[in-house]
Amino acid sequence: MAGRLEGRVALVTGAARGIGKACARALSTEGAPVALADVDREGGEALTAELAADGAEAMFIALDVTSEADWEAAIPAIVDRFGGLDVLVNNAGVGIVEPLPEVTLESWRKSMSVNCEGVFLGTKHAMAAMRPGGSIINISSILGFTSIPSLSAYSATKGAVRLFSKGAALDGAKDERRIRVNSIHPGYIHTEMMEATCYRDYGSLEAGLRELAKQHPIGRVGKPEDIANGVVFLASEESSFVTGTELVIDGGYLAVGGYSVFP
C-alpha cells in the first residue's frame, strides 16, 4: 500500500536529532524522498544512511539556516536529485535560557538569526521552488503563545514564527500553486535539549520528567514522534484545506494557562 506522502519530496532542517530526526523518519516511512539538512554533518549523514539502508530515498545537505547562500545551493540540489520539492519542515532552532538582564546582544541576535531568519530564508526559497500544493511547516512552540522566566528571547522568536507563518500563508494562497504554510507548537518534548533542562532545573532526568509532566494535563511530556505525526498530517493531502493556522501539540499545557502546575 502506498504511503500517505508517496511522491512528495520533503526537506527537514535540524534533522540530525530530536524533533527533526523523528520528522525525517516519519516522512520517509510515509513514502516521501527526504533531504536531511543540518550543521551536524556526522549526525545527519548517519540518519541518511539509516534511512537508505531501509530502502528509502534520502540525501544529506550541510545547511546553516542563517546563510542565504546555503539555501540558494540546497534547494536546487534537492530539486536536481529528486525532481522537485513539495514539503519543507523548518525545524532548526536554538534556545537561550537566561534571565533577561543577563541576555547579551550577541546571544539575542543568534537566537533571532537561527529561529527567525532561518525560517524566513527557508520559507522564501522553498516557496519559490515548490510544486503546486506544496506545504511549509514551521516549528514554533507553546512559548509562541505564552512565556516563562528566563525564556523571553526564545519566546520572542517563537511568537515571530507564529505570525510570520500566517503572513506567508496569505502569500502562498495568492500564488496559483496554492502553497500552504502552517506552524506547529509543541509542548515539552523529550529530546536532548529537554534532558539538559531536566538536569539544570531539577537535578536529574527522572525528577525533571516527573515535574514537567505535571504541567501537561495528559500526564506526560511529549515524544518527538508526537510532533512528527502532526508534520505528516500537514504535509499530506489530508490537510489540503489547512493554511495560516497553528497546530498545538502540547498535552493540554496551554489549556491550563501554561506556567501552572496541573494538579
Coordinates of C-alpha atoms in Angstrom, one line a residue:
M1 CA 0.0 0.0 0.0
A2 CA 1.3 3.4 -0.9
G3 CA 2.3 5.8 1.9
R4 CA 0.4 9.0 2.6
L5 CA 3.3 11.0 1.1
E6 CA 4.3 8.9 -1.9
G7 CA 6.0 11.0 -4.5
R8 CA 6.1 14.2 -2.3
V9 CA 9.6 15.4 -1.8
A10 CA 10.4 16.7 1.7
L11 CA 13.2 18.8 3.3
V12 CA 13.7 18.9 7.1
T13 CA 16.1 21.3 8.8
G14 CA 17.7 20.4 12.1
A15 CA 17.2 16.8 11.0
A16 CA 20.2 15.2 12.9
R17 CA 18.4 14.8 16.2
G18 CA 15.3 15.4 18.3
I19 CA 12.1 16.5 16.6
G20 CA 13.8 16.9 13.3
K21 CA 15.1 13.4 13.3
A22 CA 11.6 12.0 14.1
C23 CA 10.1 14.1 11.4
A24 CA 12.6 12.8 8.8
R25 CA 11.9 9.2 9.8
A26 CA 8.1 9.7 9.7
L27 CA 8.0 11.5 6.3
S28 CA 10.3 8.7 4.9
T29 CA 8.1 6.0 6.3
E30 CA 5.1 7.5 4.6
G31 CA 6.9 7.4 1.2
A32 CA 8.5 10.8 0.8
P33 CA 12.0 11.2 -0.5
V34 CA 13.7 13.2 2.2
A35 CA 16.5 15.7 2.3
L36 CA 18.0 16.0 5.7
A37 CA 19.6 19.3 6.4
D38 CA 21.8 20.2 9.4
V39 CA 25.0 21.8 10.5
D40 CA 25.7 18.4 12.3
R41 CA 27.2 16.5 9.4
E42 CA 28.0 13.4 11.4
G43 CA 24.5 13.0 12.8
G44 CA 22.8 14.0 9.6
E45 CA 24.8 11.5 7.5
A46 CA 24.2 8.7 10.0
L47 CA 20.5 9.2 9.8
T48 CA 20.6 9.4 6.0
A49 CA 22.5 6.1 5.8
E50 CA 20.0 4.5 8.2
L51 CA 17.0 5.6 6.0
A52 CA 18.8 4.5 2.9
A53 CA 19.5 1.1 4.4
D54 CA 15.8 0.7 5.0
G55 CA 15.2 1.3 1.3
A56 CA 14.2 5.0 1.5
E57 CA 15.3 7.8 -0.8
A58 CA 17.3 10.2 1.3
M59 CA 20.1 12.7 1.0
F60 CA 22.1 14.8 3.4
I61 CA 22.6 18.6 2.9
A62 CA 25.0 20.6 5.0
L63 CA 22.9 23.7 5.7
D64 CA 23.4 26.6 8.0
V65 CA 19.8 28.0 8.0
T66 CA 21.1 31.5 8.7
S67 CA 23.1 31.5 5.4
E68 CA 21.2 32.6 2.3
A69 CA 24.0 31.2 0.2
D70 CA 23.4 27.8 1.7
W71 CA 19.7 27.9 1.0
E72 CA 20.4 29.0 -2.6
A73 CA 22.6 26.0 -3.0
A74 CA 20.5 23.5 -1.1
I75 CA 17.1 23.9 -2.9
P76 CA 18.4 23.4 -6.4
A77 CA 20.4 20.4 -5.2
I78 CA 17.3 18.8 -3.8
V79 CA 15.2 19.5 -7.0
D80 CA 18.0 18.1 -9.1
R81 CA 18.2 14.9 -7.0
F82 CA 14.5 14.2 -6.5
G83 CA 12.8 16.1 -9.3
G84 CA 11.0 18.7 -7.2
L85 CA 10.1 19.9 -3.7
D86 CA 6.7 19.6 -2.0
V87 CA 7.3 19.9 1.7
L88 CA 9.6 22.0 3.9
V89 CA 9.8 21.5 7.7
N90 CA 11.6 24.5 9.2
N91 CA 12.7 22.8 12.4
A92 CA 16.2 24.0 13.2
G93 CA 16.3 26.2 16.3
V94 CA 18.3 27.3 19.3
G95 CA 17.2 28.3 22.8
I96 CA 18.6 30.9 25.2
V97 CA 17.8 30.1 28.8
E98 CA 18.8 33.2 30.8
P99 CA 17.1 35.9 32.9
L100 CA 16.6 38.9 30.7
P101 CA 19.2 41.2 32.4
E102 CA 21.8 38.5 31.6
V103 CA 20.9 38.1 27.9
T104 CA 23.6 39.6 25.8
L105 CA 23.0 41.3 22.5
E106 CA 25.1 38.6 20.8
S107 CA 23.0 35.8 22.2
W108 CA 19.8 37.7 21.4
R109 CA 20.9 38.1 17.8
K110 CA 22.0 34.5 17.5
S111 CA 18.5 33.4 18.6
M112 CA 16.8 35.8 16.2
S113 CA 19.1 34.7 13.4
V114 CA 18.5 30.9 13.7
N115 CA 14.9 30.9 14.9
C116 CA 13.5 33.8 12.8
E117 CA 15.8 34.5 9.9
G118 CA 16.3 30.8 9.3
V119 CA 12.6 30.3 9.0
F120 CA 12.3 33.3 6.7
L121 CA 15.0 32.2 4.4
G122 CA 13.7 28.6 4.2
T123 CA 10.2 29.7 3.5
K124 CA 11.2 32.3 0.9
H125 CA 13.5 30.0 -1.1
A126 CA 11.3 26.8 -0.7
M127 CA 8.1 28.6 -1.7
A128 CA 9.7 29.9 -4.9
A129 CA 10.7 26.3 -5.9
M130 CA 7.7 24.3 -4.7
R131 CA 5.4 22.3 -6.9
P132 CA 1.6 23.1 -6.8
G133 CA 0.1 22.1 -3.5
G134 CA 3.3 22.4 -1.5
S135 CA 3.3 22.6 2.3
I136 CA 5.6 24.6 4.5
I137 CA 5.6 23.6 8.2
N138 CA 7.3 25.9 10.7
I139 CA 8.1 24.5 14.1
S140 CA 7.3 27.1 16.7
S141 CA 6.4 26.4 20.4
I142 CA 3.9 26.7 23.1
L143 CA 6.1 29.6 24.0
G144 CA 4.9 31.3 20.8
F145 CA 1.7 31.9 22.8
T146 CA 3.0 32.5 26.3
S147 CA 6.3 32.6 28.2
I148 CA 8.1 31.6 31.3
P149 CA 11.0 33.1 33.3
S150 CA 14.4 33.1 31.6
L151 CA 12.9 32.4 28.1
S152 CA 11.9 35.9 26.9
A153 CA 14.3 35.8 23.9
Y154 CA 13.2 32.3 22.9
S155 CA 9.5 33.3 23.2
A156 CA 10.0 36.4 21.1
T157 CA 11.4 34.2 18.3
K158 CA 8.7 31.6 18.5
G159 CA 5.9 34.3 18.6
A160 CA 7.5 35.8 15.5
V161 CA 7.5 32.4 13.7
R162 CA 3.8 32.0 14.5
L163 CA 2.8 35.4 12.9
F164 CA 5.3 35.1 10.1
S165 CA 3.7 31.8 9.1
K166 CA 0.3 33.5 8.9
G167 CA 1.6 36.2 6.6
A168 CA 3.5 33.7 4.5
A169 CA 0.3 31.6 4.2
L170 CA -1.5 34.6 2.6
D171 CA 1.2 35.0 0.0
G172 CA 1.2 31.3 -0.7
A173 CA -2.6 31.3 -1.1
K174 CA -2.4 34.1 -3.6
D175 CA 0.1 32.1 -5.7
E176 CA -1.6 30.0 -8.4
R177 CA 0.3 26.9 -7.0
R178 CA -1.6 27.4 -3.6
I179 CA 1.3 26.8 -1.3
R180 CA 0.2 26.2 2.3
V181 CA 2.0 27.5 5.4
N182 CA 1.3 26.4 9.0
S183 CA 3.0 26.4 12.3
I184 CA 3.3 23.6 14.9
H185 CA 3.5 24.4 18.6
P186 CA 5.0 21.6 20.7
G187 CA 4.7 21.4 24.5
Y188 CA 7.7 20.0 26.4
I189 CA 9.1 17.2 24.2
H190 CA 11.6 14.6 25.4
T191 CA 14.7 15.5 23.3
E192 CA 18.3 16.0 24.2
M193 CA 17.6 19.7 24.7
M194 CA 14.8 18.9 27.2
E195 CA 17.0 16.5 29.0
A196 CA 19.5 19.3 29.6
T197 CA 16.6 21.3 31.1
C198 CA 15.8 18.5 33.4
Y199 CA 19.4 18.3 34.8
R200 CA 19.7 22.1 35.0
D201 CA 16.4 22.9 36.7
Y202 CA 15.5 19.7 38.6
G203 CA 18.8 17.9 39.3
S204 CA 18.1 14.7 37.4
L205 CA 16.3 13.4 34.3
E206 CA 13.8 11.5 36.4
A207 CA 12.9 14.4 38.5
G208 CA 12.6 16.7 35.5
L209 CA 10.4 14.4 33.6
R210 CA 8.2 14.0 36.6
E211 CA 7.8 17.7 37.3
L212 CA 7.4 18.7 33.7
A213 CA 4.7 16.0 33.2
K214 CA 2.7 17.8 35.9
Q215 CA 2.4 20.8 33.5
H216 CA 0.6 18.7 30.9
P217 CA -2.9 17.5 31.8
I218 CA -2.4 14.4 29.6
G219 CA 0.1 13.3 32.3
R220 CA 3.4 13.1 30.4
V221 CA 5.8 15.1 28.3
G222 CA 5.6 14.6 24.6
K223 CA 7.7 12.4 22.4
P224 CA 9.3 13.6 19.1
E225 CA 7.0 11.2 17.3
D226 CA 4.0 13.2 18.6
I227 CA 5.2 16.2 16.7
A228 CA 6.2 14.1 13.6
N229 CA 2.7 12.8 13.4
G230 CA 1.4 16.4 13.1
V231 CA 4.0 17.1 10.5
V232 CA 2.9 14.2 8.4
F233 CA -0.7 15.4 8.5
L234 CA 0.2 18.9 7.4
A235 CA 2.5 17.6 4.7
S236 CA -0.2 15.4 3.3
E237 CA -3.3 16.0 1.1
E238 CA -5.4 15.3 4.3
S239 CA -4.7 18.9 5.3
S240 CA -5.3 20.5 1.9
F241 CA -7.8 23.0 3.4
V242 CA -5.5 23.9 6.3
T243 CA -3.3 27.0 5.9
G244 CA -2.3 30.0 8.0
T245 CA -3.1 28.3 11.3
E246 CA -1.4 26.8 14.4
L247 CA -1.4 23.1 15.3
V248 CA -0.8 22.9 19.0
I249 CA 0.5 19.6 20.2
D250 CA 1.1 20.1 23.9
G251 CA -0.8 17.6 26.0
G252 CA -3.1 20.4 27.3
Y253 CA -0.3 22.7 28.5
L254 CA -1.9 25.9 27.2
A255 CA -5.4 24.8 28.3
V256 CA -4.3 25.3 31.9
G257 CA -2.6 28.6 31.2
G258 CA 0.9 27.4 30.6
Y259 CA 3.3 28.0 33.5
S260 CA 1.0 26.5 36.1
V261 CA 1.2 23.0 37.6
F262 CA -1.7 20.8 36.8
P263 CA -2.8 19.0 40.0

